Coordinates of C-alpha atoms in Angstrom, one line a residue:
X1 CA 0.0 0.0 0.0
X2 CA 1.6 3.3 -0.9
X3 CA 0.3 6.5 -2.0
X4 CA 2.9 8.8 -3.7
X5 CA 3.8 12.2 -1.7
X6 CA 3.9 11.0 1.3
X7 CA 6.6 10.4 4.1
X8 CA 9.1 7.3 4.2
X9 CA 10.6 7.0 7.8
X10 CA 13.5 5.3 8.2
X11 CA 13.6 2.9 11.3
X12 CA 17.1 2.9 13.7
X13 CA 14.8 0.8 16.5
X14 CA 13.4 3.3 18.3
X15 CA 10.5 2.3 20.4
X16 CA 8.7 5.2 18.9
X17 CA 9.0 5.1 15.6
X18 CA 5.5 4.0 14.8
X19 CA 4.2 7.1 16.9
X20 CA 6.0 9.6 14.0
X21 CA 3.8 7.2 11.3
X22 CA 1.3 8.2 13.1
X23 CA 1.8 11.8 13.6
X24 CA 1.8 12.2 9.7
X25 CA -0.9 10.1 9.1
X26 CA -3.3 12.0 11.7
X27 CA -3.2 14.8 9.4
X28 CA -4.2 12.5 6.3
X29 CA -0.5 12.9 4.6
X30 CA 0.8 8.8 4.1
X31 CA 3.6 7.5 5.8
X32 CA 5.8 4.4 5.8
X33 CA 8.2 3.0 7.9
X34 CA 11.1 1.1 6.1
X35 CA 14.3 -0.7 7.8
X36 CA 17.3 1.7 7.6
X37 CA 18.8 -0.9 5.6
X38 CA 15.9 -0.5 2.7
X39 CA 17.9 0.1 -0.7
X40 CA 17.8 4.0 -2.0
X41 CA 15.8 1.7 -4.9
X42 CA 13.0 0.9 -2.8
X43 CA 12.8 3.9 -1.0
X44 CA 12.3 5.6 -4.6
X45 CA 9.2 3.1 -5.3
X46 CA 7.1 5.3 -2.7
X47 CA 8.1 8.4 -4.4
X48 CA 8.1 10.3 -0.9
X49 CA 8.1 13.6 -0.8
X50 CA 10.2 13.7 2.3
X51 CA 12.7 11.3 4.6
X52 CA 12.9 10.7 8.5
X53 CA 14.9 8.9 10.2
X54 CA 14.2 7.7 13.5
X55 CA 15.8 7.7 17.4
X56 CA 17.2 4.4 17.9
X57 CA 19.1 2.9 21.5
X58 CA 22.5 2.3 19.4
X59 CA 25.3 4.6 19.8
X60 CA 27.0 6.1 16.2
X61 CA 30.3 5.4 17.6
X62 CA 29.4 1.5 18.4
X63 CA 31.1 -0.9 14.8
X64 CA 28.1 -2.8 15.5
X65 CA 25.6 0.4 15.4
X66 CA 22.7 0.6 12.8
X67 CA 23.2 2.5 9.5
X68 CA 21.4 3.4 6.0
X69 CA 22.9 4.2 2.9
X70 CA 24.4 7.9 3.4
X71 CA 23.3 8.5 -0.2
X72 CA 20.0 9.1 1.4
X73 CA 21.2 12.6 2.1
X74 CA 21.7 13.2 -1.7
X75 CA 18.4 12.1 -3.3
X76 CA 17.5 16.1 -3.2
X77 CA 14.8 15.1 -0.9
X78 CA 14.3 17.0 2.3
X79 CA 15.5 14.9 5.2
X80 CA 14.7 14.7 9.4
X81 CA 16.8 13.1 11.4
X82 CA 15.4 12.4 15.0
X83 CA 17.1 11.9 18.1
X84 CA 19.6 8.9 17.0
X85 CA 18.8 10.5 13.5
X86 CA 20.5 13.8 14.1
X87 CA 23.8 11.6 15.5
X88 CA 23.8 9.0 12.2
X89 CA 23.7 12.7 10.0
X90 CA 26.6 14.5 11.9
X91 CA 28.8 11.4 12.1
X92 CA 28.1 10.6 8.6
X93 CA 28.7 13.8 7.3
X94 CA 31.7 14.8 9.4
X95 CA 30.5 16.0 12.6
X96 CA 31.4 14.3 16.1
X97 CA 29.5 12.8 18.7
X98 CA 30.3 11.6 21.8
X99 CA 28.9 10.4 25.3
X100 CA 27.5 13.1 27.5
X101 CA 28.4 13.7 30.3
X102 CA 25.1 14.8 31.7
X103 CA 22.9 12.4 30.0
X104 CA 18.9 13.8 28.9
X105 CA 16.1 11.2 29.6
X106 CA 12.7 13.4 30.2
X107 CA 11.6 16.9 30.0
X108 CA 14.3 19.6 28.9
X109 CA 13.8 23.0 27.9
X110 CA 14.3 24.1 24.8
X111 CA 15.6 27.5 23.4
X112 CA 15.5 28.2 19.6
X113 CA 17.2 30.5 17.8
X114 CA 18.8 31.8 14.8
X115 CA 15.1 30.9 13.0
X116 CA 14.0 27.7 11.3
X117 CA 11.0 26.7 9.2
X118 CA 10.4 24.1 11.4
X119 CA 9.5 26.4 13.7
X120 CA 7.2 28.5 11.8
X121 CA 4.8 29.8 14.4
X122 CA 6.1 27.9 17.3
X123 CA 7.3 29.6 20.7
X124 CA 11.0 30.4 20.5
X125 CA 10.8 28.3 24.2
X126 CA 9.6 24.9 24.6
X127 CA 9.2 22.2 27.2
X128 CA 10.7 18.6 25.1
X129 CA 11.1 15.0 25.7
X130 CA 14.6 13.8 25.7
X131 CA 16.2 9.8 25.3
X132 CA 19.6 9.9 24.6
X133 CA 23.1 9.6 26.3
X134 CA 25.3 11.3 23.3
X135 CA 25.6 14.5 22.5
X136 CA 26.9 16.8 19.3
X137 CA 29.8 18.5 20.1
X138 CA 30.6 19.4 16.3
X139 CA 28.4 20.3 13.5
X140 CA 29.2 18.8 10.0
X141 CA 30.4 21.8 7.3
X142 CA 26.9 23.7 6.1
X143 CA 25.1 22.8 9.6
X144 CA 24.4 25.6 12.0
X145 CA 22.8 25.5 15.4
X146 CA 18.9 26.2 15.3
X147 CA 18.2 25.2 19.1
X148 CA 20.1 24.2 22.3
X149 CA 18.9 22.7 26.1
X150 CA 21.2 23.3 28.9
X151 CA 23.4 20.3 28.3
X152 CA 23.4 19.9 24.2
X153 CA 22.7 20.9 20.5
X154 CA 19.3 20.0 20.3
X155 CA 18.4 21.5 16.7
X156 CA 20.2 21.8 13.7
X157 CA 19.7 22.4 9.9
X158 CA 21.8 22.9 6.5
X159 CA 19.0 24.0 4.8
X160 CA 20.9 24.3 1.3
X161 CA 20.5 20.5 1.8
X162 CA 17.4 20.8 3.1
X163 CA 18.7 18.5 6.2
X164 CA 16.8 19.0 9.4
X165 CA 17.7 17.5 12.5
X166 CA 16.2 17.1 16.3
X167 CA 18.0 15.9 19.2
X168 CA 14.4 15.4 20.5
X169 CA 11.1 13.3 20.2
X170 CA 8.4 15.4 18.7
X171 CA 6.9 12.4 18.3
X172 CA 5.8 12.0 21.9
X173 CA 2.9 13.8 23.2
X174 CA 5.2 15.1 25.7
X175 CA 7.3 17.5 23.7
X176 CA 5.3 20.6 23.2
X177 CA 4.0 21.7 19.6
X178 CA 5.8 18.7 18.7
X179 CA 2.8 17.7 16.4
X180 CA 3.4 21.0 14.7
X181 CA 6.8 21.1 14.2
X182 CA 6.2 17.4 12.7
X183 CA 3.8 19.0 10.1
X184 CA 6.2 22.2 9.3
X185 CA 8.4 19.6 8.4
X186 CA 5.6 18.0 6.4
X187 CA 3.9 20.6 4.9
X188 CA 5.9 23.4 4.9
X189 CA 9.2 21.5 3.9
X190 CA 8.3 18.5 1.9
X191 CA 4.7 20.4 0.5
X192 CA 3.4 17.0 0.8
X193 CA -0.4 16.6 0.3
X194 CA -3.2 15.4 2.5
X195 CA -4.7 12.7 0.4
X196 CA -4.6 10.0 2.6
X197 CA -7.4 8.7 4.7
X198 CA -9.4 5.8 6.8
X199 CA -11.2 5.6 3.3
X200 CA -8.4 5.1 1.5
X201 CA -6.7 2.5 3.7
X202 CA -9.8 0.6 4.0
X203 CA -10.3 0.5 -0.1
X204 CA -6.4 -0.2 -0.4
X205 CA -6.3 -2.4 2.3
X206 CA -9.3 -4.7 1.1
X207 CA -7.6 -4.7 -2.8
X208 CA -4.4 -5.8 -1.0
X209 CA -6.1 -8.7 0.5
X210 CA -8.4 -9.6 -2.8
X211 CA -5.1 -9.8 -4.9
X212 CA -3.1 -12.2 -2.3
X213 CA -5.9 -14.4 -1.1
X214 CA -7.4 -14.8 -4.5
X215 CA -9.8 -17.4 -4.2
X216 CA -8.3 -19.0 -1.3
X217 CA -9.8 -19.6 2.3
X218 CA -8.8 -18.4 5.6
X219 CA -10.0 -18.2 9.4
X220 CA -10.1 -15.6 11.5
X221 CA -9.2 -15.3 15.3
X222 CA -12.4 -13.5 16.8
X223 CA -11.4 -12.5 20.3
X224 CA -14.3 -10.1 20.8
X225 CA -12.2 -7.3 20.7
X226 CA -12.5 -4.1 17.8
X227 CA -8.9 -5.0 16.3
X228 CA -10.2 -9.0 15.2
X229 CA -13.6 -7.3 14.3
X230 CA -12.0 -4.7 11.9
X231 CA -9.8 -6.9 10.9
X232 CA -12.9 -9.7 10.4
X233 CA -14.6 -7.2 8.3
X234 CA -11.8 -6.1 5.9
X235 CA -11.2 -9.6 4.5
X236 CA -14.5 -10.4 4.6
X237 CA -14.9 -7.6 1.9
X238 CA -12.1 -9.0 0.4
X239 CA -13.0 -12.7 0.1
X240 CA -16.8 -13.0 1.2
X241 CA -18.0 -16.4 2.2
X242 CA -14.4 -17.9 1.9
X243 CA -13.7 -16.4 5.0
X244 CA -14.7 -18.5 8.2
X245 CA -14.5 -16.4 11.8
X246 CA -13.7 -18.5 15.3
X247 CA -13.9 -17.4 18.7
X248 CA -12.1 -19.4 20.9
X249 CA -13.3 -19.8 24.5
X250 CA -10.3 -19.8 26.5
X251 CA -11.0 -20.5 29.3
X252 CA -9.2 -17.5 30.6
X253 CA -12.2 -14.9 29.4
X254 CA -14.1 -12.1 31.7
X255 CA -17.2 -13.0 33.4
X256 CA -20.0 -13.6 30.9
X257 CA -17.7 -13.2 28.0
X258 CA -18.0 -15.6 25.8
X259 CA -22.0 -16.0 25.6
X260 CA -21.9 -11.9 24.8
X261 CA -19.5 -12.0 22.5
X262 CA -20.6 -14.4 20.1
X263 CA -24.0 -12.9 20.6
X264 CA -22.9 -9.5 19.3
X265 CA -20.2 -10.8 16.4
X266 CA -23.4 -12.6 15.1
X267 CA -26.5 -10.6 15.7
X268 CA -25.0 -7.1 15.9
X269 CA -22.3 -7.6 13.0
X270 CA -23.3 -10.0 11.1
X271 CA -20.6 -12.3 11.1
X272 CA -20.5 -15.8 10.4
X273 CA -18.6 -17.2 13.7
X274 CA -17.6 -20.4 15.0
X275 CA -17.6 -21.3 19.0
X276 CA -15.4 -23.1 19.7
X277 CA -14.7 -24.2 23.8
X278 CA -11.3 -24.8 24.3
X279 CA -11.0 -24.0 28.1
X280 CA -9.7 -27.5 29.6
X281 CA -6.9 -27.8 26.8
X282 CA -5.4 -24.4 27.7
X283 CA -5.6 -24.7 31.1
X284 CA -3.9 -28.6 31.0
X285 CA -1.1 -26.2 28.9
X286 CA -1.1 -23.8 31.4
X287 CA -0.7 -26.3 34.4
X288 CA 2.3 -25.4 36.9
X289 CA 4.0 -22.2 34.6
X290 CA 4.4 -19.5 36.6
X291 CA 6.7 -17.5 34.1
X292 CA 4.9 -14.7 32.2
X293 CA 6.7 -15.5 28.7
X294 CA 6.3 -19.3 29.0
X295 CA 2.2 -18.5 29.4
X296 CA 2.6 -16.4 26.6
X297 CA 4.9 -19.1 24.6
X298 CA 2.1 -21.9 25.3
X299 CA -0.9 -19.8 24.9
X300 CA 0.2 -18.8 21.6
X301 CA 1.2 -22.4 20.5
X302 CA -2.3 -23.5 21.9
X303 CA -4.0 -20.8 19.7
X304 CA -2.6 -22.2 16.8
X305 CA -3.2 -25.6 17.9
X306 CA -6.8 -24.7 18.0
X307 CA -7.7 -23.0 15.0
X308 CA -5.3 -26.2 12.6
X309 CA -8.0 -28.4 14.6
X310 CA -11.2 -25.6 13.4
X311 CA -9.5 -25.8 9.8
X312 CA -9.3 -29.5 9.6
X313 CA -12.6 -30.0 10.4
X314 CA -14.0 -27.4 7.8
X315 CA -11.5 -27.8 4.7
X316 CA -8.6 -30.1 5.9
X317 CA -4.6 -29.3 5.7
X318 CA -3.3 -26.3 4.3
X319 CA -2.2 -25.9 0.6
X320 CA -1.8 -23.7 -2.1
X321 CA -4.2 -22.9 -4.4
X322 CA -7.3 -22.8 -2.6
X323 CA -10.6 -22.7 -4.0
X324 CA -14.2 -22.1 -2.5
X325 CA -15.0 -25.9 -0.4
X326 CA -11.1 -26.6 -0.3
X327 CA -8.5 -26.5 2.5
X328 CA -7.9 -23.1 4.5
X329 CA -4.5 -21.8 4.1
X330 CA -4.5 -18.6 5.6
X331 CA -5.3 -17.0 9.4
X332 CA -6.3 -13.7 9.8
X333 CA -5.3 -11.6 13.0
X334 CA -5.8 -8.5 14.8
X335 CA -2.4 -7.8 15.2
X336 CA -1.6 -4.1 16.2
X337 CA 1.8 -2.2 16.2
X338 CA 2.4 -2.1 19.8
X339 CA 2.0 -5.8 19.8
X340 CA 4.9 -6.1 17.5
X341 CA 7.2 -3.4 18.4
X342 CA 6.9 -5.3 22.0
X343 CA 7.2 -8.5 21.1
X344 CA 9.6 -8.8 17.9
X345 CA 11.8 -6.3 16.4
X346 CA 10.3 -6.0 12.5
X347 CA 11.4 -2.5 11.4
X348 CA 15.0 -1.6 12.9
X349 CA 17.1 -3.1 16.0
X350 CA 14.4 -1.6 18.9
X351 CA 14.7 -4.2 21.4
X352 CA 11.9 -6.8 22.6
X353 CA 9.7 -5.9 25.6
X354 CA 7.3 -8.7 26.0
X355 CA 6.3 -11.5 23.6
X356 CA 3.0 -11.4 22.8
X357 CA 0.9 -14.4 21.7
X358 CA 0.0 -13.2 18.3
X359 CA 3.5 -12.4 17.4
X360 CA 6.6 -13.5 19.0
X361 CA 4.7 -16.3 20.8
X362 CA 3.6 -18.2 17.4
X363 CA 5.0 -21.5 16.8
X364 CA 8.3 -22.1 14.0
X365 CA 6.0 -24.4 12.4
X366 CA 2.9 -22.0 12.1
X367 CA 0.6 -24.3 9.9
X368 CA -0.8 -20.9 8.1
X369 CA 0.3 -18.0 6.0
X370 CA -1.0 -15.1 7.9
X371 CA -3.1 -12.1 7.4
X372 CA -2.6 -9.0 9.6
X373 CA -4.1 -5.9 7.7
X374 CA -3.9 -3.6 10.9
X375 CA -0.5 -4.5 12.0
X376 CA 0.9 -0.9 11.3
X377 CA -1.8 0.4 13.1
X378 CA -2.4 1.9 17.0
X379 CA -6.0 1.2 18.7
X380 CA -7.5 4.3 18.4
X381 CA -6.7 4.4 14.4
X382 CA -8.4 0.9 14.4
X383 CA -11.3 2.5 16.4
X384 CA -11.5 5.0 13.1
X385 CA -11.4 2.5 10.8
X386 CA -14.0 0.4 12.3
X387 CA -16.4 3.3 12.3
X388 CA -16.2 4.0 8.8
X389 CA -16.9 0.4 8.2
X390 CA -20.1 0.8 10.4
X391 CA -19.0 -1.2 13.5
X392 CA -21.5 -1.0 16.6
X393 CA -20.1 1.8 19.0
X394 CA -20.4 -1.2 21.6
X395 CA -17.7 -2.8 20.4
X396 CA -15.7 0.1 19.5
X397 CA -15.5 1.6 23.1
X398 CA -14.8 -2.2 24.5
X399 CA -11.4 -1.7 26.5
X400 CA -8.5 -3.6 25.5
X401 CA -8.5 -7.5 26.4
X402 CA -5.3 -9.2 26.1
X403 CA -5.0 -12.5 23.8
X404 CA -3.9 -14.5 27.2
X405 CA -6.6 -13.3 29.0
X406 CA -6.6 -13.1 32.6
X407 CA -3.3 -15.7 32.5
X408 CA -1.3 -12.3 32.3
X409 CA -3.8 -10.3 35.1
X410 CA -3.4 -13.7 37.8
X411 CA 0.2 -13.8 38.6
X412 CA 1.5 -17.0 39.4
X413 CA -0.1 -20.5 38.1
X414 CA -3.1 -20.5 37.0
X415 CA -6.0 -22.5 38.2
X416 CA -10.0 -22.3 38.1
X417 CA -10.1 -21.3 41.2
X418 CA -7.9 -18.6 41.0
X419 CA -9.7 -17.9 37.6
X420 CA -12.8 -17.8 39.3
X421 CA -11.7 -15.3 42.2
X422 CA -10.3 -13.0 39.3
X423 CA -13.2 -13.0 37.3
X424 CA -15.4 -11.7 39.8
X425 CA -13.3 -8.5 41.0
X426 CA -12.9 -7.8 37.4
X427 CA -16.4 -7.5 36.9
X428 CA -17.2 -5.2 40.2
X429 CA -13.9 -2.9 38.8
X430 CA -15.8 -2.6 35.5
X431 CA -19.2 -2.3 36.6
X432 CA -18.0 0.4 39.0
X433 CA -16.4 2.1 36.4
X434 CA -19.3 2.5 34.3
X435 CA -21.3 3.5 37.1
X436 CA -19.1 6.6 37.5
X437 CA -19.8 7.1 33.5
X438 CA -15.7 6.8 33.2
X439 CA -15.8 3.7 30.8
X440 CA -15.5 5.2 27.9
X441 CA -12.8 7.8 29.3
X442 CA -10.7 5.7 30.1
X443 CA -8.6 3.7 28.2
X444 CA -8.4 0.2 30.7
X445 CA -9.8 -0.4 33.8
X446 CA -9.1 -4.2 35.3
X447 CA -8.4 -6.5 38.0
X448 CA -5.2 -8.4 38.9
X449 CA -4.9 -10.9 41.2
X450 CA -1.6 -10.9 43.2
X451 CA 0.2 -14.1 44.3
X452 CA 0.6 -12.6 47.8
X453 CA -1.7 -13.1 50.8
X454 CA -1.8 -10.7 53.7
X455 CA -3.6 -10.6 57.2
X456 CA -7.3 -9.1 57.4
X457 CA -10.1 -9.1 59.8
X458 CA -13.5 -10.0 58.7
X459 CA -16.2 -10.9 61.2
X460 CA -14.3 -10.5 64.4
X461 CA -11.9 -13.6 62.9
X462 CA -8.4 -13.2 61.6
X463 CA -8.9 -13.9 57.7
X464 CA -5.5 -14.5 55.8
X465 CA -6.6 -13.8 52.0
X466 CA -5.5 -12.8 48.4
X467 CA -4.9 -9.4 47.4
X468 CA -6.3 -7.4 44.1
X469 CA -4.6 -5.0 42.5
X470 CA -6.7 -2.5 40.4
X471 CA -5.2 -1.2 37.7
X472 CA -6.8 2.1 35.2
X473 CA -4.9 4.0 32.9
X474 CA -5.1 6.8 30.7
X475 CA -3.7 6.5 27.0
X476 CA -3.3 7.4 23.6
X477 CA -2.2 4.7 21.2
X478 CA -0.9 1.9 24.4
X479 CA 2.8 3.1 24.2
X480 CA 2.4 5.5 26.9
X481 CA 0.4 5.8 29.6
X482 CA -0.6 7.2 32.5
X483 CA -2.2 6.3 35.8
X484 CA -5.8 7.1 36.2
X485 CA -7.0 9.5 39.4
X486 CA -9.8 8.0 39.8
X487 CA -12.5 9.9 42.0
X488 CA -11.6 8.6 46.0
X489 CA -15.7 7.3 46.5
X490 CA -15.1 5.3 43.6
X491 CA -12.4 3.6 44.3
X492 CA -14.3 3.1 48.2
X493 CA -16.9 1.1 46.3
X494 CA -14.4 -0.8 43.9
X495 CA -12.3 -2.0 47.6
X496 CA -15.5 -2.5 49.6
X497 CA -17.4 -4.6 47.0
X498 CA -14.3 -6.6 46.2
X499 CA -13.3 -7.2 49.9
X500 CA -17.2 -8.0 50.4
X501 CA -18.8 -10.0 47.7
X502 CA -15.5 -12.0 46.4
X503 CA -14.7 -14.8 48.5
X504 CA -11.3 -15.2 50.0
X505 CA -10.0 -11.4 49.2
X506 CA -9.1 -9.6 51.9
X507 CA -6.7 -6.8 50.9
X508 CA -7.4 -4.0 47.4
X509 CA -4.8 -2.1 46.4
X510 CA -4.4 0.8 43.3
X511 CA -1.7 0.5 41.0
X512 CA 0.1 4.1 40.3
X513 CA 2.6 2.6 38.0
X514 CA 2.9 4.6 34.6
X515 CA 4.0 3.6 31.1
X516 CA 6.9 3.6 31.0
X517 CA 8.9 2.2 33.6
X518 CA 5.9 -0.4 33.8
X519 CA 3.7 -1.8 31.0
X520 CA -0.3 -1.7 30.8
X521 CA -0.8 -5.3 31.6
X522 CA 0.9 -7.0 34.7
X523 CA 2.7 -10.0 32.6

C-alpha cells in the first residue's frame, strides 16, 4: 500500500518510531516506515516527498551500530533526522558525537534561535522529551545550530540541503508543539499533500487482500475485541463467504464473555462465527507455569493448535491454491503495532519488551500464511477504521483485552479457582467504572490478582486472603500511559465490594505505576 507524496521513515529501532507514522498520518498525509537498511531503490518506489529517520538505543560510535545508505542525504529530498537520526547525520557527514556527560532522559527545555522553518509559528521556548546519552559537540560543514537545552545541541539544519535535524522526540505527546513542528516539516518543507485517509486505507487495504488471497480460504481469530472485528470485516470484503471467523473460548475470558461475545459478532455484526470451547486444553497447557513468557509461549502455541483443529474440520490441511470448499490456508489476525514493536523487532534493532501471543509467541512451524491488515496500526486508528466500516459503537469503546486473558492479570499459576476469584473483582472494577460514566474515558480499567496473601479481619476472625490489584490507565495509542486519578468514592466502592462479595479477598490495592517504567498489563 503506498500513496505517492507522502513520508518514508527510516527505522534505527526506536521504540517510537510508529508514533511519528502516526503523527503524519493524523493529518491524512501517508507515511511508511522502512528498515534503515531498505535500498535507495525501494525507497524511490514510494516516491516520498520527504525522509525521516528515527531515534534508535545504538550509539553512532558503536562498529556494530545501525546504519542506511548515506546517499540518502543526496536524493534532493528533504530529510529529518530524529534523536539517533540527528547523530547517524553528523557522524556521517563529518561531525562528532560523543557520550555526554550529563545524560537527557525526560523533559528539557528548549531555546530556539537563529530561525528555522520548522519552527514557523512555534514559541522560541519549549518544554521537550529527551532519550539519549550522546551528545553533538561538532556540527558537519553547512550545519548551523537552530536550538540548544542546557546540556546539548538540540536543533540543527543545512538547509541548502534541506537536512533537518532534532536531538528530541516530537513524536511524543510530551514535547510541546511537537505535532506541529512534525507538520512544518511536512507541509511546509516537503509540501506534501493530505490525500490519505481511513477511506483510503480501507479501499487499499481490502484490494491488497483480494489480490493475495485470490480465491483461497482463511479463518479468523475472533477475540471479541475491535482489532479481530475490523480486521474480520476487511477480509471479509475482500473474500466473502471464503472467509470462516472462530472465537475461541479460552478459558481465561471475563465473566459472561463468551456468551456476549458471540451474541454481538453474530447478531449485531453480522458475522459468520464459529464457537469453539477450548477451556480445559489451555488450562492442562497452562498447568504449573508460573513465568509470564512461557504463558505467553504456550498460549500462543495452543491458539494455533486450536484454530489447525477448526480448519481440519472445515476444509482439511493447508495448501496452495485454494478454491471455494477446499482446504484453509491462511489466518487472519488482529495484530496491532504495539503488539509487534513489544514482542519482535520487524522494522530496525528496537529491542523486545514482552512476547505477545499473536507475534513473537507463534510456533516455528505455524501451519498458516498469515493475514494482519492492521498491523501498522495503533488502537484508536483501528477505532476510526471500524467506524467507517459501520461497527457498533459497543464494540468500538470495548477496553482492551489481552490475547492471554486473565493468564497475564493472575500472577502465578493458573488454576479455576484462581480464575474464578479473578473473574469476579474484574467484573465489580468494570461495573463500577461504568457506574461513575468513566468507561469510555478511560482507556483500561481491570483486576489483577496478586500471588501474595496478607492478614485481614473479617467478622471479628483473623482472615489470611489474596490481594487485588486495580489497575486504570489513561492512554493514547498503548505506548504510553498514564495512571488514572480515579475519584476517592469510587475507588471506596471498587475496595468495599471486592473485599465483600469476592470470596477469600481480603486486601485491594491501586496500582500508580505509569508507562513507562511499567507496561499496561501486569505479565
Amino acid at each position: 500500500m503506498s500513496v505517492p507524496g507522502g513520508i518514508v521513515i527510516l527505522d534505527f529501532g526506536s521504540q517510537y518510531t510508529q508514533l511519528i507514522a502516526r503523527r503524519i498520518r493524523e493529518r491524512d498525509v501517508f507515511s511508511a516506515i522502512l528498515p534503515c537498511t531498505t535500498s535507495l531503490d525501494e525507497v524511490r518506489r514510494y516516491n516520498p516527498s520527504g525522509l525521516i529517520l528515527s531515534g534508535g538505543p545504538s550509539s553512532v560510535y558503536d562498529p556494530a551500530s545501525p546504519v542506511c545508505d548515506p546517499r540518502v542525504l543526496e536524493l534532493g529530498l528533504p530529510v529529518l533526522g530524529i534523536c539517533y537520526g540527528l547523530q547517524w547525520i553528523t557522524h556521517t557527514l563529518g561531525g562528532k558525537v560523543v557520550p555526554a556527560s550529563h545524560k537527557e532522559y525526560g523533559p528539557m527545555q528548549l531555546v530556539v534561535q537563529n530561525g528555522s522553518e520548522l519552527f514557523r509559528d512555534i514559541p522560541h521556548s519549549l518544554r521537550v522529551w529527551n532519550s539519549h546519552g550522546d551528545h553533538v559537540v561538532a556540527l558537519p560543514s553547512g550545519f548551523h545550530v537552530v536550538g540548544t537545552t542546557d546540556n546539548a545541541i538540540a536543533v540543527a539544519e543545512d538547509s541548502a540541503r534541506k537536512i533537518y535535524a532534532l536531538e528530541f522526540h516530537p513524536e511524543v505527546r510530551h514535547t510541546e508543539h511537537g505535532a506541529e513542528i512534525l507538520g512544518n516539516f511536512v507541509f511546509n518543507i516537503c509540501h506534501a499533500k493530505p490525500n490519505w485517509s481511513g477511506g483510503a486505507f480501507i479501499s487499499e487495504t481490502v484490494e491488497a487482500i483480494r489480490l493475495r488471497l485470490g480465491n483461497s480460504r482463511a479463518i479468523c481469530a475472533l477475540s471479541g475485541g475491535v482489532d479481530s472485528a475490523v480486521a474480520a470485516v476487511l477480509v471479509h470484503r475482500a473474500i466473502g463467504a471464503n472467509l470462516t471467523n472462530v472465537f475461541v473460548d479460552t478459558g481465561l475470558l471475563r465473566k459472561d464473555e463468551y456468551e456476549h461475545t458471540l451474541d454481538l459478532l453474530r447478531n449485531r455484526l453480522g458475522l459468520n462465527v464459529d464457537g469453539v470451547r477450548a477451556g480445559p486444553r489451555f488450562l492442562a497447557r497452562l498447568a504449573g507455569v508460573i513465568d509470564p513468557e512461557e504463558k505467553r509461549r504456550r498460549i500462543g502455541h495452543e491458539f494455533i493448535a486450536v484454530f489447525a483443529d477448526e480448519a481440519k474440520k472445515l476444509g482439511g490441511a493447508a495448501t496452495p491454491g485454494c478454491a471455494p470448499g477446499s482446504p484453509i490456508r491462511f489466518l487472519v489476525q488482529g495484530t496491532l503495532y504495539p503488539d509487534v514493536i513489544e514482542s519482535v523487532s520487524v522494522k530496525g534493532p528496537s529491542a523486545v519488551i514482552k512476547t505477545h501471543h499473536n507475534v513473537g509467541g507463534l510456533p516455528p512451524d505455524l501451519p498458516f500464511e498469515l493475514v494482519e491488515p492492521l498491523r501498522d496500526l495503533f488502537k484508536d486508528e483501528v477505532r476510526r477504521i471500524g467506524r467507517e466500516l459501520g461497527i457498533p459503537g459497543e464494540m468500538l469503546t470495548k477496553h482492551p483485552f489481552p490475547g492471554p486473558g486473565l493468564a497475564v492479570r493472575l500472577l502465578g499459576e493458573v488454576t479455576e479457582a484462581r480464575l474464578a476469584t479473578l473473574r469476579e473483582a474484574d467484573a465489580i472494577v468494570v461495573e463500577e467504572i461504568r457506574r461513575a460514566g468513566l468507561y469510555e474515558k478511560t482507556w483500561q480499567a481491570f483486576a489483577v490478582l496478586l500471588p501474595v496473601q496478607s492478614v485481614g479481619v473479617m467478622g471479628d476472625d483473623r482472615s489470611y486472603g489474596s490481594t487485588i490489584a486495580v489497575r486504570v490507565v489513561d492512554s493514547d495509542d498503548a505506548m504510553t500511559a498514564d495512571w488514572t486519578r480515579l475519584p476517592a468514592d469510587v475507588l471506596a466502592r471498587i475496595s468495599a465490594r471486592i473485599a465483600n462479595e469476592v470470596r477469600g479477598v481480603s486486601r485491594v490495592v491501586y496500582d500508580v505505576s505509569s508507562k513507562p517504567p511499567s507496561t499496561i498489563e501486569w505479565e
